mmCIF file of C-alpha atoms in Angstrom:
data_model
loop_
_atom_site.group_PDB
_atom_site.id
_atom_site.type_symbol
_atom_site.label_atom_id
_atom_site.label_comp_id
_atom_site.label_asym_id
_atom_site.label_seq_id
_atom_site.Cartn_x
_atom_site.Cartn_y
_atom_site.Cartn_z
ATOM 1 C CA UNK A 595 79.202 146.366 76.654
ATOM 2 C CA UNK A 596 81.882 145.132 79.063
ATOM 3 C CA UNK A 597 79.866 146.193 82.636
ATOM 4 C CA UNK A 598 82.945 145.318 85.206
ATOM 5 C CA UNK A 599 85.427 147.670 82.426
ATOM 6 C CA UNK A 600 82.941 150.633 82.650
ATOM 7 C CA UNK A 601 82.706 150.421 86.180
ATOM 8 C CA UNK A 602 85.990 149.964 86.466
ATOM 9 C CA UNK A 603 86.539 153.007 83.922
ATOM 10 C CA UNK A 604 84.463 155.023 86.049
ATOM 11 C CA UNK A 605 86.309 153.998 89.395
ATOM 12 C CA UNK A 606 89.395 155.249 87.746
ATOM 13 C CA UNK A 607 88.159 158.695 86.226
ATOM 14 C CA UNK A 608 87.017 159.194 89.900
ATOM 15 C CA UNK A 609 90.326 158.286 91.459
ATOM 16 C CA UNK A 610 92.909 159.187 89.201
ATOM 17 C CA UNK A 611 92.376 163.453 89.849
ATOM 18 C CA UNK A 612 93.608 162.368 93.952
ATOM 19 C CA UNK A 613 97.021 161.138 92.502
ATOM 20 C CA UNK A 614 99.870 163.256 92.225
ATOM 21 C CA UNK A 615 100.556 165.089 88.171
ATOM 22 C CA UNK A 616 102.896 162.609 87.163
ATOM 23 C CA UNK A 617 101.021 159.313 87.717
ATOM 24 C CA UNK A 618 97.727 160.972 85.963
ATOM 25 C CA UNK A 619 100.450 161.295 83.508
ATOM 26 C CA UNK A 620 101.831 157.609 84.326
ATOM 27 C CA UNK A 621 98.306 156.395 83.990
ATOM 28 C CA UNK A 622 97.216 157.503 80.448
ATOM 29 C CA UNK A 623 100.161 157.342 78.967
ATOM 30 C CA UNK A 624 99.326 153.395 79.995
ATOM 31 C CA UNK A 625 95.519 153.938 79.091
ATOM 32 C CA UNK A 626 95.770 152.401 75.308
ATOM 33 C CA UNK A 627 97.758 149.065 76.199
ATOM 34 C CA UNK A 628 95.957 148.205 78.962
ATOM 35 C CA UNK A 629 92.296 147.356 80.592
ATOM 36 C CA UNK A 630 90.829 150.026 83.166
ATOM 37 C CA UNK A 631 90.857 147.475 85.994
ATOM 38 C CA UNK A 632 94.144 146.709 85.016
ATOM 39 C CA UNK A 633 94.998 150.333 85.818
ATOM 40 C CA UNK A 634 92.848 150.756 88.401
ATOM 41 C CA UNK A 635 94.795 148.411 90.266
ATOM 42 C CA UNK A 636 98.307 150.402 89.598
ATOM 43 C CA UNK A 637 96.162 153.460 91.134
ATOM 44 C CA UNK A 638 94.865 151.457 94.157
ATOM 45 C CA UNK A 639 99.016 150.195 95.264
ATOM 46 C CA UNK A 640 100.065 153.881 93.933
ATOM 47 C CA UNK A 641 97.545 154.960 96.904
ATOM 48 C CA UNK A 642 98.680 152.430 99.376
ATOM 49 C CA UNK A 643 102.452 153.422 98.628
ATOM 50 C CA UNK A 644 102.390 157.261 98.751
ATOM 51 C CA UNK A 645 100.114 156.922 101.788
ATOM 52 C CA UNK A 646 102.526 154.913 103.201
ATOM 53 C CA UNK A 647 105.506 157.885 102.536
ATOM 54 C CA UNK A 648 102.905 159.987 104.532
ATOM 55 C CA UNK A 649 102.730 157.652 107.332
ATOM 56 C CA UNK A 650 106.542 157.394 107.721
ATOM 57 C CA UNK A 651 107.607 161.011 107.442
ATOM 58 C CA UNK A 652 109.004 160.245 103.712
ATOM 59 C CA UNK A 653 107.136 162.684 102.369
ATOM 60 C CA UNK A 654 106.143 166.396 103.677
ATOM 61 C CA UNK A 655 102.794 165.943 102.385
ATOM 62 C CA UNK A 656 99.709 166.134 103.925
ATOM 63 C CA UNK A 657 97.532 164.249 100.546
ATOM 64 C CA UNK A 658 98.775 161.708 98.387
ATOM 65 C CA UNK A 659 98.543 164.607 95.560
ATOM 66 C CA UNK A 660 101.000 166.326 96.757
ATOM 67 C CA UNK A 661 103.843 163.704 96.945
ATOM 68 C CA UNK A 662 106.460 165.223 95.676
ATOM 69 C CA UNK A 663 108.783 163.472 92.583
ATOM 70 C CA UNK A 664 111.738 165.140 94.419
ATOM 71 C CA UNK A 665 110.737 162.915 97.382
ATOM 72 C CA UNK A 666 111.032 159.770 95.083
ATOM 73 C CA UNK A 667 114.019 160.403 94.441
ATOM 74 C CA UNK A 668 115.430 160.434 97.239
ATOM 75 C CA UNK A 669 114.389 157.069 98.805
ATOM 76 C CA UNK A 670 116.824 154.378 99.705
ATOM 77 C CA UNK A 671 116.535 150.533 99.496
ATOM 78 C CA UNK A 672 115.973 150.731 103.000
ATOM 79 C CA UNK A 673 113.006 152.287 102.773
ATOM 80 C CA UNK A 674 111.748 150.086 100.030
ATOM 81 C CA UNK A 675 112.740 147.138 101.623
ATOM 82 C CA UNK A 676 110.489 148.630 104.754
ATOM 83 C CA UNK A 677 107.733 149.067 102.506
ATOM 84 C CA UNK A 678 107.886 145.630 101.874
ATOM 85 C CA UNK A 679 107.894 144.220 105.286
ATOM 86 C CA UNK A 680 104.787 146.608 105.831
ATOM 87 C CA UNK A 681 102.836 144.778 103.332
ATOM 88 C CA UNK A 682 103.893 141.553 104.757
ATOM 89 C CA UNK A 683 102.555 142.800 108.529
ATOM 90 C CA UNK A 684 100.137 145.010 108.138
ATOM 91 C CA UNK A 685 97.039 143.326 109.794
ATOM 92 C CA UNK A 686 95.024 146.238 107.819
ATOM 93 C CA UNK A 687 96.101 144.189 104.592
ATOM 94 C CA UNK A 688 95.351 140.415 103.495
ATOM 95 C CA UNK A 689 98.892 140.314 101.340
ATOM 96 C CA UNK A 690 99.948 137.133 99.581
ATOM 97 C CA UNK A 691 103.385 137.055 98.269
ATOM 98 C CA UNK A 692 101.832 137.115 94.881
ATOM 99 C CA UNK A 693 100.125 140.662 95.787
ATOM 100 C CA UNK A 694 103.051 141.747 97.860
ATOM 101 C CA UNK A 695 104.921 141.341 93.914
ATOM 102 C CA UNK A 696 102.134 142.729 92.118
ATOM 103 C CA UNK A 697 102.354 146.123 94.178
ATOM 104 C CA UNK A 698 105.848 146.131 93.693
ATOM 105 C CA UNK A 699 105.768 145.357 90.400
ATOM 106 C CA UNK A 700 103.488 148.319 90.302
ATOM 107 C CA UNK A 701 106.048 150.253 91.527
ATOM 108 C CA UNK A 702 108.818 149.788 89.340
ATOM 109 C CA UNK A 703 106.420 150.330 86.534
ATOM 110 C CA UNK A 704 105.726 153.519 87.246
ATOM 111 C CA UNK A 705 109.455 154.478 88.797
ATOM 112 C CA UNK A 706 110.637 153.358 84.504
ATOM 113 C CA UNK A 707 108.520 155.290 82.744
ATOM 114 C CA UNK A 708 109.283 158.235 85.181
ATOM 115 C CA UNK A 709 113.321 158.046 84.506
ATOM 116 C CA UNK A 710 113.390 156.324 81.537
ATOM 117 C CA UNK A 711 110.416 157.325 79.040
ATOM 118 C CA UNK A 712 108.753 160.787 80.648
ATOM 119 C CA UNK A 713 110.642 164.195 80.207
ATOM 120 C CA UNK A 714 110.615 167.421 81.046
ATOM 121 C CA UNK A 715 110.774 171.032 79.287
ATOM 122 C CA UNK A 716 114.818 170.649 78.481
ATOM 123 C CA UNK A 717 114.251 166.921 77.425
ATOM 124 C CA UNK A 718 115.667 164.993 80.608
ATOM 125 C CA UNK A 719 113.742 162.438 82.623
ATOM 126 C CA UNK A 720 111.181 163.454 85.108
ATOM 127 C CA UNK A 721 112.694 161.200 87.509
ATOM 128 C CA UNK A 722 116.869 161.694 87.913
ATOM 129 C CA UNK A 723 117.172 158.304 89.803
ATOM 130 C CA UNK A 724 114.997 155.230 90.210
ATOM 131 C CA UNK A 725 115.544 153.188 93.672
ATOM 132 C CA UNK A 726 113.217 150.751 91.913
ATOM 133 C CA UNK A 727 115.591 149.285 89.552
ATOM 134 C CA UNK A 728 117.518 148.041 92.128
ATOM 135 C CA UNK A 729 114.245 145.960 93.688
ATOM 136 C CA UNK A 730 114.552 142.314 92.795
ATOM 137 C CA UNK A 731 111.092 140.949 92.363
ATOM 138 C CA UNK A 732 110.805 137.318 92.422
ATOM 139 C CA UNK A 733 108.387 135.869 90.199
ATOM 140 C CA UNK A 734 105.869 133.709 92.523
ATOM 141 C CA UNK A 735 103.654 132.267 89.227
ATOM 142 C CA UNK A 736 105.425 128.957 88.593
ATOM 143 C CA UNK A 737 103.082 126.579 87.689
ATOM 144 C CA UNK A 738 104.245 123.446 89.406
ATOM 145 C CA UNK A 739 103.842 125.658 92.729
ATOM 146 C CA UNK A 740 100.188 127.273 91.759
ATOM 147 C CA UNK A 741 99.416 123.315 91.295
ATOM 148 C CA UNK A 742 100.670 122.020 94.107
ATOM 149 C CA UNK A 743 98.977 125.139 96.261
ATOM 150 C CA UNK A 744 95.754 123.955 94.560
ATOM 151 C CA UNK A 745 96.132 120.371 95.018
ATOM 152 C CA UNK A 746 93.171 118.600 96.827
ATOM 153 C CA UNK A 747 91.448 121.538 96.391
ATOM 154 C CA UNK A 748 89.616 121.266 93.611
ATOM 155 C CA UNK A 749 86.633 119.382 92.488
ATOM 156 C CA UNK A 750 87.286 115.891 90.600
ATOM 157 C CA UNK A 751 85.744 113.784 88.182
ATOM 158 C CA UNK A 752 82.812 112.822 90.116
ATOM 159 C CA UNK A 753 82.862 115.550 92.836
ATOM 160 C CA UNK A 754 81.615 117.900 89.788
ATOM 161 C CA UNK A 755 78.323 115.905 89.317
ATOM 162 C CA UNK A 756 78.265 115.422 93.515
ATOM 163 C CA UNK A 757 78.143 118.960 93.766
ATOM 164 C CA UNK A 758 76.267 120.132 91.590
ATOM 165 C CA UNK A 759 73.179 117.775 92.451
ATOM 166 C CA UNK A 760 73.756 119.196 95.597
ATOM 167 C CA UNK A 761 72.820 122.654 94.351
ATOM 168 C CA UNK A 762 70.149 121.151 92.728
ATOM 169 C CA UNK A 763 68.143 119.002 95.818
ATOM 170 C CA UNK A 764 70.167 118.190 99.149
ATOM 171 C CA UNK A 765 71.007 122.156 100.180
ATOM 172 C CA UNK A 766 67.386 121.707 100.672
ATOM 173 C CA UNK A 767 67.693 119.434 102.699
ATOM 174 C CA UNK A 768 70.141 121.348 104.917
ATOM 175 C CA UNK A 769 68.556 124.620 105.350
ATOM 176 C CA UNK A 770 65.376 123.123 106.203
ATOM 177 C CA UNK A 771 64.976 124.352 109.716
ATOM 178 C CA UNK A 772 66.313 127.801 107.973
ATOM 179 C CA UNK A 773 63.157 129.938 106.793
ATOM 180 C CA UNK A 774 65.636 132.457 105.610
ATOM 181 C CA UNK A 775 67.810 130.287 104.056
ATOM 182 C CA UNK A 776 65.555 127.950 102.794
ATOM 183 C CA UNK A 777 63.289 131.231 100.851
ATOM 184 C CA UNK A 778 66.501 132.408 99.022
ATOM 185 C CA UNK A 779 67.544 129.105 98.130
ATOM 186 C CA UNK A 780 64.345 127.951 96.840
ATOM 187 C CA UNK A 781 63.921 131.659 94.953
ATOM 188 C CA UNK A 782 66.671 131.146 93.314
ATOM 189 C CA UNK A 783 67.988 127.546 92.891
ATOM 190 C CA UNK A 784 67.192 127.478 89.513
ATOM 191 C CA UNK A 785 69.678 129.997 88.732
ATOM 192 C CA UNK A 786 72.247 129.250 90.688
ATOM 193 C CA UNK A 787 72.599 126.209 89.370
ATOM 194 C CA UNK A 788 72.859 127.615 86.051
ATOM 195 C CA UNK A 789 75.920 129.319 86.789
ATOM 196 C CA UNK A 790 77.574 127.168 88.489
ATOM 197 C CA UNK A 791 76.881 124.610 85.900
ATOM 198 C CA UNK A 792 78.095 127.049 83.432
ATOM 199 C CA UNK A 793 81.508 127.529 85.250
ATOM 200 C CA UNK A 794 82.028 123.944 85.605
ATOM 201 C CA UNK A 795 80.866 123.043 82.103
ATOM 202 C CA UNK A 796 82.690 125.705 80.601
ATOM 203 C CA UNK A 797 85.874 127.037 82.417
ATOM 204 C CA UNK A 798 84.600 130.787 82.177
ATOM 205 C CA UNK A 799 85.743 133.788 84.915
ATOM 206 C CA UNK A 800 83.633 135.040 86.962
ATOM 207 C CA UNK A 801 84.308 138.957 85.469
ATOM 208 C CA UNK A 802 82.832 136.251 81.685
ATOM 209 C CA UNK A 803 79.740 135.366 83.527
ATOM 210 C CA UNK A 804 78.944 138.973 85.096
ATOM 211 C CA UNK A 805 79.239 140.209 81.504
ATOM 212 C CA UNK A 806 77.197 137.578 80.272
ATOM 213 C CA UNK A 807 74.094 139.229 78.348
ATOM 214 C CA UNK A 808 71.158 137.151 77.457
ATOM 215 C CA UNK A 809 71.562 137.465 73.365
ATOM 216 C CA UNK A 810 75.498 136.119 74.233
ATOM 217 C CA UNK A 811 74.375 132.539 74.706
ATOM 218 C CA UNK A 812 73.624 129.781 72.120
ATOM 219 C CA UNK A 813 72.235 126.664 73.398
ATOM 220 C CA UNK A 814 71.891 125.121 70.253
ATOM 221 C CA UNK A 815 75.445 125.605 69.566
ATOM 222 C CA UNK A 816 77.041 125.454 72.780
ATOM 223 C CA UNK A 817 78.915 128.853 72.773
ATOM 224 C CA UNK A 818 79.181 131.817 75.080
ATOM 225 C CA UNK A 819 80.049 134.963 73.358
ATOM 226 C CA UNK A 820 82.462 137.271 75.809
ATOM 227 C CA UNK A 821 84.577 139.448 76.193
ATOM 228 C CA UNK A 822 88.080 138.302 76.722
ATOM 229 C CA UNK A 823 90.477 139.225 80.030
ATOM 230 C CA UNK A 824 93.409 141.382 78.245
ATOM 231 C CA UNK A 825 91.567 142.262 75.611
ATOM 232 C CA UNK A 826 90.514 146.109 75.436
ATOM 233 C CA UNK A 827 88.688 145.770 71.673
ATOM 234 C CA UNK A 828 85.029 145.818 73.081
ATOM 235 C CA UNK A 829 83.681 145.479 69.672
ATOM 236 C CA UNK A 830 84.408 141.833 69.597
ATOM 237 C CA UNK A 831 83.539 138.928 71.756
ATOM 238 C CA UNK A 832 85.295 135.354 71.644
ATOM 239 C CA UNK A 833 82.972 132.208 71.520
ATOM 240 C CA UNK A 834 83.569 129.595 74.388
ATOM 241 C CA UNK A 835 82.112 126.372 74.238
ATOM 242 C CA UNK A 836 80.568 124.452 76.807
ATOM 243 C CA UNK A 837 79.823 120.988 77.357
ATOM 244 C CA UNK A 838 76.066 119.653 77.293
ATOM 245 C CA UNK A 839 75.911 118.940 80.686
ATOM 246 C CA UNK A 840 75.270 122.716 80.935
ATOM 247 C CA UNK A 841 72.198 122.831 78.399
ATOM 248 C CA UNK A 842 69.092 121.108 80.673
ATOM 249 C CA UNK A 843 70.198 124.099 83.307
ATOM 250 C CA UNK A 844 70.562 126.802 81.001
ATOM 251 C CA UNK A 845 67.678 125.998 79.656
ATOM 252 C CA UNK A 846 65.684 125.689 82.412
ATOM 253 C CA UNK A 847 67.125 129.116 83.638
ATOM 254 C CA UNK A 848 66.360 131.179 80.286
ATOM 255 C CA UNK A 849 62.449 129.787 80.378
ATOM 256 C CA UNK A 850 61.940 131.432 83.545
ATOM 257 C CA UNK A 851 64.221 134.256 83.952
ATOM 258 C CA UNK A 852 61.946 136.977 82.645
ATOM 259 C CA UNK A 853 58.994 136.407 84.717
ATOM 260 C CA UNK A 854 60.665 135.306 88.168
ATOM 261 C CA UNK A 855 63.196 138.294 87.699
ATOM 262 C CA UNK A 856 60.741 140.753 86.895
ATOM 263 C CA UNK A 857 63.394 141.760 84.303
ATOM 264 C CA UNK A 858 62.673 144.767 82.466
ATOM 265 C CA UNK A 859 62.758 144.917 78.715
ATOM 266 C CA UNK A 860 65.951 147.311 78.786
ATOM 267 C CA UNK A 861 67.487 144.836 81.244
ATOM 268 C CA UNK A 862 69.932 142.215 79.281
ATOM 269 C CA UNK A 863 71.861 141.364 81.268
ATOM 270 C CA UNK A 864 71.840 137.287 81.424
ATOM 271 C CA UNK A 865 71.867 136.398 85.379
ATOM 272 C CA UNK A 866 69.880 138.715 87.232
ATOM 273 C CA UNK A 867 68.556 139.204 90.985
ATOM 274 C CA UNK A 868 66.483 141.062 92.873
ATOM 275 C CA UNK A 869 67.916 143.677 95.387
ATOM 276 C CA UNK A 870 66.247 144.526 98.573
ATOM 277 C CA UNK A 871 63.941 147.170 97.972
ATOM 278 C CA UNK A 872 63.690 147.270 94.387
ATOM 279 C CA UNK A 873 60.670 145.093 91.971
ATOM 280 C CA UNK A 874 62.714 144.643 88.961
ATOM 281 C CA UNK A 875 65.768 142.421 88.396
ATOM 282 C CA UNK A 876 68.887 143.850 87.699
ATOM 283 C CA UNK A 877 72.362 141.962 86.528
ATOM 284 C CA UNK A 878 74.172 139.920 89.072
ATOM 285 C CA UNK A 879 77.273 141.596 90.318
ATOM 286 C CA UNK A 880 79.962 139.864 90.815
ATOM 287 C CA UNK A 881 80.443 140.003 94.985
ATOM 288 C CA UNK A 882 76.959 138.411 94.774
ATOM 289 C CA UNK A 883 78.226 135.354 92.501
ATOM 290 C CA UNK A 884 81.317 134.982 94.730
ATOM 291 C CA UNK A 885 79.538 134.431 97.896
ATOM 292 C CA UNK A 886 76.891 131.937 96.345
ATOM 293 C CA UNK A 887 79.366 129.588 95.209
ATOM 294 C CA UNK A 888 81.127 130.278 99.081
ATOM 295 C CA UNK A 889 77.700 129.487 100.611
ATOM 296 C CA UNK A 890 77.185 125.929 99.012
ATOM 297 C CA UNK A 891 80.554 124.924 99.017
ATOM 298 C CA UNK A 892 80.787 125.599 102.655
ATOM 299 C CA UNK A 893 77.774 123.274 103.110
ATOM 300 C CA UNK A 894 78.945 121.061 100.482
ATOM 301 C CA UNK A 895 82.005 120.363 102.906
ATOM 302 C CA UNK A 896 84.902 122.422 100.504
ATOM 303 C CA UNK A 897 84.428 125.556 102.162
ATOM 304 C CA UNK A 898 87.546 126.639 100.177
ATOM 305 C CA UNK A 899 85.958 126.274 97.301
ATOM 306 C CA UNK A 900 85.553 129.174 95.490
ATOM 307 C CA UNK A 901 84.562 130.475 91.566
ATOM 308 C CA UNK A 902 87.689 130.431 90.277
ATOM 309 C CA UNK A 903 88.436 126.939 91.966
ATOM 310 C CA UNK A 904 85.482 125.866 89.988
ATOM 311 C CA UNK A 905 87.295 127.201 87.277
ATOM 312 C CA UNK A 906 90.613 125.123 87.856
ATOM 313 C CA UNK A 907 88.268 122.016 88.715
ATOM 314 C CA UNK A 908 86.787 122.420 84.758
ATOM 315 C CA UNK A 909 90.193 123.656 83.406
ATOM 316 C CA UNK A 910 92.000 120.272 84.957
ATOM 317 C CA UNK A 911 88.993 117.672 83.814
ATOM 318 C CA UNK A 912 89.513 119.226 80.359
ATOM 319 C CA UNK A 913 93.010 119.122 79.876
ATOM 320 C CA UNK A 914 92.470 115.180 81.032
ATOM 321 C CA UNK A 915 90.299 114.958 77.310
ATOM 322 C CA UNK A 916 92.454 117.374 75.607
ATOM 323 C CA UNK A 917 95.909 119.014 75.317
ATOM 324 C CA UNK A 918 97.260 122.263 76.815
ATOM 325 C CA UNK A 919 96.670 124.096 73.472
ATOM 326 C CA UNK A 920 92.979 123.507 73.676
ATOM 327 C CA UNK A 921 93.121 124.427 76.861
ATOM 328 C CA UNK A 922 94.896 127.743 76.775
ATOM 329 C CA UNK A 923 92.176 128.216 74.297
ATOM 330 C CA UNK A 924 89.248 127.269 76.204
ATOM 331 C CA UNK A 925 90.229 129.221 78.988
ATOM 332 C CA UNK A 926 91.416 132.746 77.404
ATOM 333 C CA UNK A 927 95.322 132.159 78.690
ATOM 334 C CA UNK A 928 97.674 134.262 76.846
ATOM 335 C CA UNK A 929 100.087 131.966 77.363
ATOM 336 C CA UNK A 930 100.530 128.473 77.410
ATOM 337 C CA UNK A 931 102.917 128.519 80.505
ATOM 338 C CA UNK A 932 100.204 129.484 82.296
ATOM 339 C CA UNK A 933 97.944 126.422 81.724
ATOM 340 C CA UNK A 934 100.912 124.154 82.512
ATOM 341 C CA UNK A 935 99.475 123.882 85.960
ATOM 342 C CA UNK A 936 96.943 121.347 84.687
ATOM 343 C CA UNK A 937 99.969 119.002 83.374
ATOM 344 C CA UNK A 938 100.978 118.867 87.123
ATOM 345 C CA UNK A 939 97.646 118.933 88.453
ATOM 346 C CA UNK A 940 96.738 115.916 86.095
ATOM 347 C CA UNK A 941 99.738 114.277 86.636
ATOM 348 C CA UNK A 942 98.257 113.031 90.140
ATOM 349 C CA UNK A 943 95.301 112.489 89.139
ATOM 350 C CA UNK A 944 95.713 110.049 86.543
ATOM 351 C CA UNK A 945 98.375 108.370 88.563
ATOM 352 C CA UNK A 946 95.393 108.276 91.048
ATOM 353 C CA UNK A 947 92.982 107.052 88.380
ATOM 354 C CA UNK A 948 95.298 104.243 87.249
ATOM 355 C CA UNK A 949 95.935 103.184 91.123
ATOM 356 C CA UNK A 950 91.724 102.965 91.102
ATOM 357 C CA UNK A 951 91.565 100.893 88.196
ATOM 358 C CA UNK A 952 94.360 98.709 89.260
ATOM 359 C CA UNK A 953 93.017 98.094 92.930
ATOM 360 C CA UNK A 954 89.373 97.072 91.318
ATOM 361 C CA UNK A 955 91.138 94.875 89.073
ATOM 362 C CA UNK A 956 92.739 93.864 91.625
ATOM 363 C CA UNK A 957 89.479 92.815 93.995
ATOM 364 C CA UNK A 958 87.648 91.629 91.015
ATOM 365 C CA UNK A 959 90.404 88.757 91.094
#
């Protein structure tokens, strides 16, 4: 059972009634090929976009149901380039470039299958002209840029080991003279070093170790079984190693999960905690497992640290011991251009490595 996809199914089957006809049509026409949050996230920029025609006097209508195709139709480049710059402004909205793409890659999505795949009653396209085509979207995913975005940001070589014995003793140390701090921590060090030993050990998302269900893990062979980003077949799950460094906390985790979770026999899921309010563990979610890893790495002194920058920080010591295809592997990529970041990323750093070695050489003599 995939939690985040049937929460993320449910999200959808709540939202997807407040769209206009033709993207509930839009929408499960796409419902076989791709994941609910996939599609969730098409609904959530559909919302933001047909809002926005409200906002601007594009469209006559008073809820984004009743946006008109009529009133797609006729929309100029000017008003899509518009759009655009209102993504790029809005203080209401955190857009990257990369999300700024994403929404109007969205877009043009939905604007194809409109005029070039949907049709009405007399077998011509629901949409007679698509501004969209027109839209040049620039790619913003080249690797050499992701790496060099997420150069000297990342944990290396040593820095892994630093932080975790961080987790492990000198927060402690730290949030001493913080009873609140100090009760959570010492609650629930144990686990939290489990996961973020198993990200760092193992490469895994965040959305893998949400998922994660006790009966998934096999210390004595090293795997994780889970289910796979991109993959809608819930029936199977892909084993993922990881490396032995993450066994003694794993370990230590499992032995006392039950009791110091107060997790109930129909609870399976692997990393649990206890809400405010409640006497029996329930799973993690994954909000809560971003902000951990935020709260030690801001004390740790990499407050941009984050999960999936754990993630890189495994993904680049890897590729340093393997090659990209064992990487694309280890990490669930569908492609290998998308683990060529760690060729750049490692690039440096065993230029760095070699400048180390040769400077110690160097003083030895």
């Amino acid at each position: 059972m995939n939690v985040i996809k049937i929460k993320d199914r449910q999200e959808l089957d709540r939202r997807v009634p407040m769209m206009p006809w033709y993207v509930e049509k839009f929408i499960n026409y796409k419902l076989p090929d791709l994941s609910p949050s996939s599609l969730l996230e098409y609904v959530r920029d559909y919302e933001t976009f047909m809002g926005w025609l409200i906002a601007e006097g594009l469209s006559s209508a008073e809820k984004v149901k009743d946006v008109q195709l009529i009133e797609l139709e006729r929309l100029h480049m000017d008003s899509i380039d518009t759009f655009r710059m209102f993504l790029a402004t809005n203080p209401n909205h955190s857009n990257t470039r990369t999300t700024i793409t994403r929404k109007l890659s969205s877009l043009r999505s939905l604007f194809h299958y409109l005029s070039q795949i949907a049709e009405d009653d007399e077998f011509y396209p629901l949409l007679k002209r698509n501004v969209m085509a027109k839209v040049s979207i620039k790619r913003t995913h080249k690797p050499k840029d992701t790496a060099a975005k997420l150069e000297g940001k990342l944990l290396q070589e040593e820095e892994i080991h630093e932080f975790l014995a961080y987790i492990h003793a000198d927060y402690e140390k730290d949030v001493a003279e913080n009873k609140q701090a100090l009760y959570s921590y010492q609650l629930n060090r144990t686990r939290d070093s489990c996961i973020i030993s198993l990200i760092l050990h193992s490469g895994l998302r965040v959305s893998e170790i949400v998922n994660l269900n006790t009966d998934d893990i096999d210390v004595k062979k090293k795997l994780a079984y889970v289910y796979r980003k991109g993959k809608n077949d819930d029936t199977f799950k892909t084993p993922v190693y990881f490396r032995q460094e993450a066994v003694d906390d794993l370990t230590a985790y499992l032995q006392m999960r039950d009791s110091h979770y107060k997790a109930p026999k129909r609870e399976k899921a692997l990393f649990l905690a206890i809400a405010n309010g409640k006497k029996e563990g329930s799973r993690m979610t994954k909000r809560a497992i971003q902000e951990m890893v935020i709260k030690y790495a801001k004390r740790f002194g990499k407050p941009y640290l984050s999960v999936h920058k754990l993630r890189h920080s495994f993904a680049t010591d890897y590729y340093l011991r393997n090659d990209i295809y064992m990487t694309q592997e280890q990490l669930g990529h569908a492609s290998p251009e998308t683990t060529q970041i760690y060729a750049h990323l490692t690039d440096k750093t065993m230029a760095e490595a070699i400048d180390r070695i040769k400077q110690a050489s160097e003083a030895a003599n």
